[in-house]
JSON list of C-alpha atoms in Angstrom, two decimals:
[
{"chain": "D", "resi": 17, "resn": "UNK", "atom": "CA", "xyz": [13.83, -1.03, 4.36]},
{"chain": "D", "resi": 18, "resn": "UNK", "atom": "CA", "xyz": [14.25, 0.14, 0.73]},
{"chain": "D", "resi": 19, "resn": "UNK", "atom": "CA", "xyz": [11.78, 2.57, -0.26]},
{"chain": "D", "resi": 20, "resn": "UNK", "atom": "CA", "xyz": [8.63, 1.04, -3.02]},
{"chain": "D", "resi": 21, "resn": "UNK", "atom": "CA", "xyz": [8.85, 3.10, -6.03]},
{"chain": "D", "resi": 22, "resn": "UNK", "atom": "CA", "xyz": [5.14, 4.11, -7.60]},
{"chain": "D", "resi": 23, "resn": "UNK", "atom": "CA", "xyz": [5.66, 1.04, -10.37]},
{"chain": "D", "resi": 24, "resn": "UNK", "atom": "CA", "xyz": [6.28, -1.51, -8.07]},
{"chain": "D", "resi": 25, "resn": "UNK", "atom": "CA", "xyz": [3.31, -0.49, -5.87]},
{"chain": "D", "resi": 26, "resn": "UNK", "atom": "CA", "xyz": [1.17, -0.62, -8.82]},
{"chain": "D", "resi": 27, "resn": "UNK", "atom": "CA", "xyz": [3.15, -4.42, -9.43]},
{"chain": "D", "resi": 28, "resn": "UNK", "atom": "CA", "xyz": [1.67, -5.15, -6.07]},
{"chain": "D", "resi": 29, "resn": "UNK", "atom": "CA", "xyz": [-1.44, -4.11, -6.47]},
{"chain": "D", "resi": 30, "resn": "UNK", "atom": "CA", "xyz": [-2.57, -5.91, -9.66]},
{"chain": "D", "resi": 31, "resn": "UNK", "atom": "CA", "xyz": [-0.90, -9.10, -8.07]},
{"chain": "D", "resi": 32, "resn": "UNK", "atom": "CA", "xyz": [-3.26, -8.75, -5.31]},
{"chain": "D", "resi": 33, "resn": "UNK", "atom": "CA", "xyz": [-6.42, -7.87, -6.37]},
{"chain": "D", "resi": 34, "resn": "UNK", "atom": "CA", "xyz": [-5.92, -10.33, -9.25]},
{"chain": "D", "resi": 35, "resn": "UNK", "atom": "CA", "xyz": [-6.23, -7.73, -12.40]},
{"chain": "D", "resi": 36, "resn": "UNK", "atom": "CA", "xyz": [-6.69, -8.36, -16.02]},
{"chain": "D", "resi": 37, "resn": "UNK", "atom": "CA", "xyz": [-3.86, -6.22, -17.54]},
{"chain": "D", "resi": 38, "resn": "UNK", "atom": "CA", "xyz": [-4.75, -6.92, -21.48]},
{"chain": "D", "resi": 39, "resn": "UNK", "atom": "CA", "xyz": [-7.25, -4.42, -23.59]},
{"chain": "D", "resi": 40, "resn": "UNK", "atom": "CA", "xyz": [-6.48, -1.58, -21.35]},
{"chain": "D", "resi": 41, "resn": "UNK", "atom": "CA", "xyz": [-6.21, 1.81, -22.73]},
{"chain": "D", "resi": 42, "resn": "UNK", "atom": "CA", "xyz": [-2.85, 3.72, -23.38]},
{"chain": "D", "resi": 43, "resn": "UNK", "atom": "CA", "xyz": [-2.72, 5.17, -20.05]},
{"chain": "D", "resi": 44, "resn": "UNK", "atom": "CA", "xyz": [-0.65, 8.43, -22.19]},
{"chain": "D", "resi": 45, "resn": "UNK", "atom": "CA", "xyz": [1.82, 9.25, -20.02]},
{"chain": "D", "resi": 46, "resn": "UNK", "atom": "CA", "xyz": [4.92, 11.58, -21.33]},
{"chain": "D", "resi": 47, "resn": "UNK", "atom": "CA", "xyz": [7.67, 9.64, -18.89]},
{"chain": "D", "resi": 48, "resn": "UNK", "atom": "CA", "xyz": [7.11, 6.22, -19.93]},
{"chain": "D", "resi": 49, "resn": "UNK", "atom": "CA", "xyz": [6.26, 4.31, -23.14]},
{"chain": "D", "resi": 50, "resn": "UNK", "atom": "CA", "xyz": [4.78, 0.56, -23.97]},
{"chain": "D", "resi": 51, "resn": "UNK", "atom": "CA", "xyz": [8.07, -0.23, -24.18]},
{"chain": "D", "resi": 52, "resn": "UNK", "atom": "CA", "xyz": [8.52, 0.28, -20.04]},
{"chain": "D", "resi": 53, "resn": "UNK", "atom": "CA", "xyz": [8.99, -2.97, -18.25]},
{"chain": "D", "resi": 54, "resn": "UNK", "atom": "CA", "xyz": [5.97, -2.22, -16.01]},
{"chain": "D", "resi": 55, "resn": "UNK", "atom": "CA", "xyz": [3.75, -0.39, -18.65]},
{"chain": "D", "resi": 56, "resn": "UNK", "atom": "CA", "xyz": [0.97, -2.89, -18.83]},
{"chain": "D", "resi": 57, "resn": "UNK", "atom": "CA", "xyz": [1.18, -2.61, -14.89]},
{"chain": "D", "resi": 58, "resn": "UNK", "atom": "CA", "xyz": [0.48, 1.23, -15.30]},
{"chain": "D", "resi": 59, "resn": "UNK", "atom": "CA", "xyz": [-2.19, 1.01, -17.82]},
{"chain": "D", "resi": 60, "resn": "UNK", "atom": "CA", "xyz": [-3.99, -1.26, -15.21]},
{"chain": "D", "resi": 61, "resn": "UNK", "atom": "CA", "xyz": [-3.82, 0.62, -12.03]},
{"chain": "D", "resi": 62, "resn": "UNK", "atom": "CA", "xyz": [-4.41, 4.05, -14.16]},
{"chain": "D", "resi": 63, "resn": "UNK", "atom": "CA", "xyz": [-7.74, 2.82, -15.33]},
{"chain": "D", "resi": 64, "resn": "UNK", "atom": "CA", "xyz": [-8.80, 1.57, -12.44]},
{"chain": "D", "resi": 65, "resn": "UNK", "atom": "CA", "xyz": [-8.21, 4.44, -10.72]},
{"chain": "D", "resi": 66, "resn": "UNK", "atom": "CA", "xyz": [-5.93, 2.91, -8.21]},
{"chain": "D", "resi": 67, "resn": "UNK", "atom": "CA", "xyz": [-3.20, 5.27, -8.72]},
{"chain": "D", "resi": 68, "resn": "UNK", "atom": "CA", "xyz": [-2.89, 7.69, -11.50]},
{"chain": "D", "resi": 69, "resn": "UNK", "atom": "CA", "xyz": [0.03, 10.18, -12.54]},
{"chain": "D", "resi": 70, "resn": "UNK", "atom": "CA", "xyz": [0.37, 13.94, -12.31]},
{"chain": "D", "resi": 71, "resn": "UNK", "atom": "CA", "xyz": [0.32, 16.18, -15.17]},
{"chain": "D", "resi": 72, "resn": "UNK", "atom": "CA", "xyz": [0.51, 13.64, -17.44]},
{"chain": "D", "resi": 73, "resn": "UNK", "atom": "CA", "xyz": [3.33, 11.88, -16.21]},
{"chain": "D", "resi": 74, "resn": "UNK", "atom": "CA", "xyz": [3.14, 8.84, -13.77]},
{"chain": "D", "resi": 75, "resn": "UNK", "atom": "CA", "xyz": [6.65, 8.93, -12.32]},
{"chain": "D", "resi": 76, "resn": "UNK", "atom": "CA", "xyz": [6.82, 5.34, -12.24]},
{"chain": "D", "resi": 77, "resn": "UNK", "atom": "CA", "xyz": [10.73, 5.79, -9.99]},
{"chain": "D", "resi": 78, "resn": "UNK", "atom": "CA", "xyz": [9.20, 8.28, -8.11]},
{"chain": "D", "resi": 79, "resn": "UNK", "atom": "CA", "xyz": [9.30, 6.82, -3.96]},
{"chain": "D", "resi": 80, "resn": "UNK", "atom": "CA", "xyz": [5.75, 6.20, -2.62]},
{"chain": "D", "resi": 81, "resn": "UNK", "atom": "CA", "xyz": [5.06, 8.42, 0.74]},
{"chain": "D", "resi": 82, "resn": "UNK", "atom": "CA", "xyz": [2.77, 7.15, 2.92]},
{"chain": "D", "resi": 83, "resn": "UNK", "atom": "CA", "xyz": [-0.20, 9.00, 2.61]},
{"chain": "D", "resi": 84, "resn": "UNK", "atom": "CA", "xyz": [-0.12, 8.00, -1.19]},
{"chain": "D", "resi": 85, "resn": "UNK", "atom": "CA", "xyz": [0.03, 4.19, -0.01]},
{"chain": "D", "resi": 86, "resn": "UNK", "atom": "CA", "xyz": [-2.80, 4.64, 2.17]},
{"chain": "D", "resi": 87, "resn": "UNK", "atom": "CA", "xyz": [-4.88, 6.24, -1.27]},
{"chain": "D", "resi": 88, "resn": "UNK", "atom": "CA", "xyz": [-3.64, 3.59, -3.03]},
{"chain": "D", "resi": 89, "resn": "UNK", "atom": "CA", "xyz": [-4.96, 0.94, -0.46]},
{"chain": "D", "resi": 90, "resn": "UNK", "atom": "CA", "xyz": [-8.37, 2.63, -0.17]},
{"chain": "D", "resi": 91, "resn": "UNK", "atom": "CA", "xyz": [-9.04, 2.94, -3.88]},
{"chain": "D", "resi": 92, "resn": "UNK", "atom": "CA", "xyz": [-7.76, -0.52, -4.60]},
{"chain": "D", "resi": 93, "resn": "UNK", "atom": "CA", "xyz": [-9.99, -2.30, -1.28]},
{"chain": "D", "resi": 94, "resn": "UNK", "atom": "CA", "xyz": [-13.01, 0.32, -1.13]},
{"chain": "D", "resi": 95, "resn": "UNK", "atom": "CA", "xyz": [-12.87, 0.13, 2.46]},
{"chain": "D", "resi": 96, "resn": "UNK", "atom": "CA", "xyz": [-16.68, 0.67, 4.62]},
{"chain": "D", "resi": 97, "resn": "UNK", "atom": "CA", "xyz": [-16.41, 4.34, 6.09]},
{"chain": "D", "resi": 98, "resn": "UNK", "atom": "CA", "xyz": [-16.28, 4.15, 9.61]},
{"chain": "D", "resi": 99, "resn": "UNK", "atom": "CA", "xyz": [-15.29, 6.04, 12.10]},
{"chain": "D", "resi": 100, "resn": "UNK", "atom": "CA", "xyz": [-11.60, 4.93, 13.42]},
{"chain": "D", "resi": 101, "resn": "UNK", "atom": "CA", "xyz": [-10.63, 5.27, 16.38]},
{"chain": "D", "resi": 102, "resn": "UNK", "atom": "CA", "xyz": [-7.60, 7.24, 15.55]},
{"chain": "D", "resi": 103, "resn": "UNK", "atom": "CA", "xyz": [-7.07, 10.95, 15.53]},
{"chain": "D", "resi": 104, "resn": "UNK", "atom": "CA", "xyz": [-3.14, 11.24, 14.62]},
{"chain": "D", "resi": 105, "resn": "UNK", "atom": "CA", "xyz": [-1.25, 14.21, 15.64]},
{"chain": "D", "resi": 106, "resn": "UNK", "atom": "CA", "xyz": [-0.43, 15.20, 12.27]},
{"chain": "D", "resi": 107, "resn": "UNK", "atom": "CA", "xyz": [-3.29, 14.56, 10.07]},
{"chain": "D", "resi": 108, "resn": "UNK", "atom": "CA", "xyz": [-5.46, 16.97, 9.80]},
{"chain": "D", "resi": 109, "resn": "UNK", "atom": "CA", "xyz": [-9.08, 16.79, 8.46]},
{"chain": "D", "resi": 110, "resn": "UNK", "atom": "CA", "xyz": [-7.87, 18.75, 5.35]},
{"chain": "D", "resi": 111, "resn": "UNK", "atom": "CA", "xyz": [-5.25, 16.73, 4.58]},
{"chain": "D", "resi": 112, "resn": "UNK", "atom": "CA", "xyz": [-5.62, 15.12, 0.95]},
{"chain": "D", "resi": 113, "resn": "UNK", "atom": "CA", "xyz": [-5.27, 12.03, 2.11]},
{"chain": "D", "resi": 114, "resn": "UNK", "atom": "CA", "xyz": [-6.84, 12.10, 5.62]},
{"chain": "D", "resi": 115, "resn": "UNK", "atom": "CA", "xyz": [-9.91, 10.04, 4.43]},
{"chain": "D", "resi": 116, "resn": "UNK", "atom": "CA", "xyz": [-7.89, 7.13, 2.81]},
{"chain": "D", "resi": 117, "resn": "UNK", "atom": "CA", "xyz": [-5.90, 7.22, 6.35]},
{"chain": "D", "resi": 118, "resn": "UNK", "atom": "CA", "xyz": [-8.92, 6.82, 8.60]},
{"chain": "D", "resi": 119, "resn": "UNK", "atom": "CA", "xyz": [-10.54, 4.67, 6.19]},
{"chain": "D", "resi": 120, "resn": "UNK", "atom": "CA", "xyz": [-7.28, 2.02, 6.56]},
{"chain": "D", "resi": 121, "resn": "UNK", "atom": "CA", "xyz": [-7.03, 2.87, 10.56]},
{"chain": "D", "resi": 122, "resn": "UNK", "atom": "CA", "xyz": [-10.77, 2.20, 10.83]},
{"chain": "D", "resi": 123, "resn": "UNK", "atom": "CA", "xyz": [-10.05, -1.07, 9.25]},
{"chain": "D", "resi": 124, "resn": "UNK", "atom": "CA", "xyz": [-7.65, -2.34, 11.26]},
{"chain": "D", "resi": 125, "resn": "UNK", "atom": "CA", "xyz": [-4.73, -1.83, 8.75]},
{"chain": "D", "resi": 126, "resn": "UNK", "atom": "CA", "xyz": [-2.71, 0.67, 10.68]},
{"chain": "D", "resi": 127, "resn": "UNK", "atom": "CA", "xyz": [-2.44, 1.91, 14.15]},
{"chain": "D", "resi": 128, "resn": "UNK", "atom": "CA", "xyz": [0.27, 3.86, 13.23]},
{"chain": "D", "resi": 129, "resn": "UNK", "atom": "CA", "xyz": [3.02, 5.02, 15.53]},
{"chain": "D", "resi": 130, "resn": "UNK", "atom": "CA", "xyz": [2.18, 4.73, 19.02]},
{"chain": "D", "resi": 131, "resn": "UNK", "atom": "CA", "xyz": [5.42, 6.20, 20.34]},
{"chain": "D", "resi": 132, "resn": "UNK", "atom": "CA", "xyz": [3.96, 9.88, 19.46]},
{"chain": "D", "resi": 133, "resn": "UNK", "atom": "CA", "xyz": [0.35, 9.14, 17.71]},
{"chain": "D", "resi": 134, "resn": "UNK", "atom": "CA", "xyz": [1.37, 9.96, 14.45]},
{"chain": "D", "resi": 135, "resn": "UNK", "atom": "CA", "xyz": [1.04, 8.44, 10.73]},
{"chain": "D", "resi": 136, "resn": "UNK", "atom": "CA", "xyz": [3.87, 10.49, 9.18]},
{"chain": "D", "resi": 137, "resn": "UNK", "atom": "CA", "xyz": [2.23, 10.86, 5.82]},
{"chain": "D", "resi": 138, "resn": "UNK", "atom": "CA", "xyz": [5.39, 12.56, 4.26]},
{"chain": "D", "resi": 139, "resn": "UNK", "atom": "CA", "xyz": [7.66, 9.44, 5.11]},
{"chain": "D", "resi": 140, "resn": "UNK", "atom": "CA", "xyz": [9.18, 6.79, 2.54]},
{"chain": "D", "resi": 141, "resn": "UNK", "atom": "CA", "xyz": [7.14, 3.85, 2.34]},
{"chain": "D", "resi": 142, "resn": "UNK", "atom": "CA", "xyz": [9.12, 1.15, 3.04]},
{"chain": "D", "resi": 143, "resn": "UNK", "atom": "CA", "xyz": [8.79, -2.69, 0.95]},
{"chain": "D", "resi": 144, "resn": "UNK", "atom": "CA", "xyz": [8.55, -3.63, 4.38]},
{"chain": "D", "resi": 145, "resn": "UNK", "atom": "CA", "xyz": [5.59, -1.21, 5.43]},
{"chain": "D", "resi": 146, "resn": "UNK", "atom": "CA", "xyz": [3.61, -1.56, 2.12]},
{"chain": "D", "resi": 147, "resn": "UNK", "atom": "CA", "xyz": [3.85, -5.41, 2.17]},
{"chain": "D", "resi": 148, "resn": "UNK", "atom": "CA", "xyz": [1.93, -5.62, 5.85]},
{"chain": "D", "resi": 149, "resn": "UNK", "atom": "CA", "xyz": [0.02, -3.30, 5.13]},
{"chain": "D", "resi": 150, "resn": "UNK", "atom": "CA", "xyz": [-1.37, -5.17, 1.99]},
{"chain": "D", "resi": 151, "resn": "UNK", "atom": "CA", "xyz": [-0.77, -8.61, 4.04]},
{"chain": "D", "resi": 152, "resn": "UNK", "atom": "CA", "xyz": [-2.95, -7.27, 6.63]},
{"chain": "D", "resi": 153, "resn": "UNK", "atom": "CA", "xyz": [-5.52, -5.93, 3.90]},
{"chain": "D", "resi": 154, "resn": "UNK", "atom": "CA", "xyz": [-5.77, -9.16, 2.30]},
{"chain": "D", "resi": 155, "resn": "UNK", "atom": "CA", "xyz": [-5.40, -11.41, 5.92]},
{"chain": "D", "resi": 156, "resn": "UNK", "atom": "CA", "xyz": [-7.40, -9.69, 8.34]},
{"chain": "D", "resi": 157, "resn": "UNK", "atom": "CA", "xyz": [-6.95, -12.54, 11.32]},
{"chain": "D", "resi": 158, "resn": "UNK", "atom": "CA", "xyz": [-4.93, -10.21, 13.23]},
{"chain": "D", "resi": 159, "resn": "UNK", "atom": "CA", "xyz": [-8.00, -7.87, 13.56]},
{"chain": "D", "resi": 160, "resn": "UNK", "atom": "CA", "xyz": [-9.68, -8.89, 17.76]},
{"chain": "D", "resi": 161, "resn": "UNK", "atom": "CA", "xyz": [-13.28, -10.04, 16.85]},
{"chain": "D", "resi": 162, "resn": "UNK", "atom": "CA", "xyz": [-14.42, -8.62, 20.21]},
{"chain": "D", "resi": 163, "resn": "UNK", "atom": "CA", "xyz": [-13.38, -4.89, 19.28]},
{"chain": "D", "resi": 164, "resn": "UNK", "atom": "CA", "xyz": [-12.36, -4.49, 16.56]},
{"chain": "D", "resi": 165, "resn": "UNK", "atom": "CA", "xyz": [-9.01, -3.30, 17.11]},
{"chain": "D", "resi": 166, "resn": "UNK", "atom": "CA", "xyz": [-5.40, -4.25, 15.61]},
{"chain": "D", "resi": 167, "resn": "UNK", "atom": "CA", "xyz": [-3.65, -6.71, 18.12]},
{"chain": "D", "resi": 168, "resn": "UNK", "atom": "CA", "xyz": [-0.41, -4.98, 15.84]},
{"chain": "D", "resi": 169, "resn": "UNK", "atom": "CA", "xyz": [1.73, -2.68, 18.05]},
{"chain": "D", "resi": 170, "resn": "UNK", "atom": "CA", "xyz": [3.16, 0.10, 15.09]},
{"chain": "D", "resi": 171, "resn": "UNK", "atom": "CA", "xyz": [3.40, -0.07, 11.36]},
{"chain": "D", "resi": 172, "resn": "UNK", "atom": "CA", "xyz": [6.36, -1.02, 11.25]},
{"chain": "D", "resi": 173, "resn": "UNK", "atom": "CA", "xyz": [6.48, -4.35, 13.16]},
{"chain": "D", "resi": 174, "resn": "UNK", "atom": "CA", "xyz": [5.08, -7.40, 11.67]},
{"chain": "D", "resi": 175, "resn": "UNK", "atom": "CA", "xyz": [7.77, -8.09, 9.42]},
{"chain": "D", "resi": 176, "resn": "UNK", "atom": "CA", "xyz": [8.59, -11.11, 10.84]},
{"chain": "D", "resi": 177, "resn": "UNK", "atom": "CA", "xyz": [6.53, -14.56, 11.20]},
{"chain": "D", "resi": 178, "resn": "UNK", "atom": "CA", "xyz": [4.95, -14.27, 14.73]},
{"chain": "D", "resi": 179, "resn": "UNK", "atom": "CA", "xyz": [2.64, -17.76, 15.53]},
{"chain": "D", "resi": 180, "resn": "UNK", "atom": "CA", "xyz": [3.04, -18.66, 12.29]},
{"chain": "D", "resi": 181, "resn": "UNK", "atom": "CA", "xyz": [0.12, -15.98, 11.51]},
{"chain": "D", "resi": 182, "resn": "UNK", "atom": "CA", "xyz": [2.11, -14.94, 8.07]},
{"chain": "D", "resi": 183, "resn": "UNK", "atom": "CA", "xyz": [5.60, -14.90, 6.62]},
{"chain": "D", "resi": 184, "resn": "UNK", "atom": "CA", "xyz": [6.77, -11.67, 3.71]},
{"chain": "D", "resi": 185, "resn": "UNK", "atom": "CA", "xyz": [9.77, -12.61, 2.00]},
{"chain": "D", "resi": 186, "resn": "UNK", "atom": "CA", "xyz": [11.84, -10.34, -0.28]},
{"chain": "D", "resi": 187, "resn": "UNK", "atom": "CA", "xyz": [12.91, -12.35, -2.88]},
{"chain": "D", "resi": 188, "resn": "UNK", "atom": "CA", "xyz": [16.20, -11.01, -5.66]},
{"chain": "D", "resi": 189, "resn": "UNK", "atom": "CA", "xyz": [14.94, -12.62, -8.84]},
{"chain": "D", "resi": 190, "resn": "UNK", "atom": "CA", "xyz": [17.60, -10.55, -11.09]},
{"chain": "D", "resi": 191, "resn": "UNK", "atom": "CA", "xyz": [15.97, -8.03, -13.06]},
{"chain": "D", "resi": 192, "resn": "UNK", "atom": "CA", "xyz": [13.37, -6.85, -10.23]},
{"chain": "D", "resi": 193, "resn": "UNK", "atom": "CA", "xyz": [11.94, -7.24, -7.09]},
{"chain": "D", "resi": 194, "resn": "UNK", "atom": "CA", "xyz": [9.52, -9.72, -5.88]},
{"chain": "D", "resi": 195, "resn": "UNK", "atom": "CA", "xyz": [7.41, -10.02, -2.51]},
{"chain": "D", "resi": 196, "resn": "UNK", "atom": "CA", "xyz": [6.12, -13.37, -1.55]},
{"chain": "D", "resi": 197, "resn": "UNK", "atom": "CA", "xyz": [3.34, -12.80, 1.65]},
{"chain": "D", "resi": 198, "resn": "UNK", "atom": "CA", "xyz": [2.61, -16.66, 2.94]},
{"chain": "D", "resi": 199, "resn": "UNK", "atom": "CA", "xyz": [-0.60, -17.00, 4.97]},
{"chain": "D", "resi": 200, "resn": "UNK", "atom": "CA", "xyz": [-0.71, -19.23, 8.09]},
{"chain": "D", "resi": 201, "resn": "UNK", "atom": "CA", "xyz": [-2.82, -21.73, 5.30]},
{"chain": "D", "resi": 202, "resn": "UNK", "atom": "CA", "xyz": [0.33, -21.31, 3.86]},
{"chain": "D", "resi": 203, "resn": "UNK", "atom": "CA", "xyz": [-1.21, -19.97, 0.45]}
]
């Protein structure tokens, strides 16, 4: 339940999508240098456009809200516009990030919280959050064939190895953090 920091999403990310993080340009941010443990990291996700900084500074400890996951999702996966079949309480259509969240809930990569309808935009993304949401980005055989839907209750379940679908283990390997997602292939 500890909160992903923007560097370690951007870890993720090139991990997943399988990035080439030599020859990229100096990304030129003021808060962090080459000599940053995740710089190559940043120069990879900045010039993809994946996830970018702020007036020139990335804020690479900065904690990654959930509306800024879902952008980060969208960009990295280009996901088909459709219309989803969610309308949360407290999104609205101007939100910055309202596309990226109906692009990912007309995907089948969030229902978000059923309790009260709502995605909660502004909240802490959790390592356990962002790693099912990527999970289910990159396995999509919890998706129904027949409609379309999620057969996952609420973001925040799914953490644990139901049918053997898929396991996420956090793993302490010293000097950082590591997420191991096992599919039911066991790849």
């Amino acid at each position: 339940n500890e909160p992903v920091k923007r560097s370690q999403a951007a870890s993720m990310i090139v991990e997943a999508l399988d990035l080439e993080t030599e020859n990229r340009p100096a990304p030129d941010f003021t808060d962090i240098t080459d000599s940053f443990h995740a710089y190559d990291l940043v120069a990879t996700v900045n010039d993809e456009g994946i996830i970018t900084g702020n007036d020139g500074r990335f804020m690479p400890n900065n904690v990654l809200k959930r509306g800024q996951m879902a952008a980060i999702l969208d960009r990295s996966f280009e996901f088909e516009s459709s219309e989803s079949n969610y309308d949360f309480n407290d999104i609205t259509k101007d939100y910055i990030f309202a596309g990226s969240i109906e692009a990912i809930a007309g995907a089948g990569i969030t229902t978000g919280y059923s309790s009260d309808n709502t995605f909660r935009p502004n909240n802490e993304t959790t390592r356990a959050q962002f790693s099912v949401f990527l999970a289910r980005t990159l396995d999509d055989s919890f998706i129904d064939e027949d409609t379309g839907e999620s057969t996952k209750e609420e973001d925040t379940k799914g953490t644990e190895p139901t049918g053997g679908e898929m396991e996420v283990h956090f793993l302490d390997v010293g000097q950082g953090d590591s997420i191991l997602v096992e599919a039911a292939s066991g790849e």
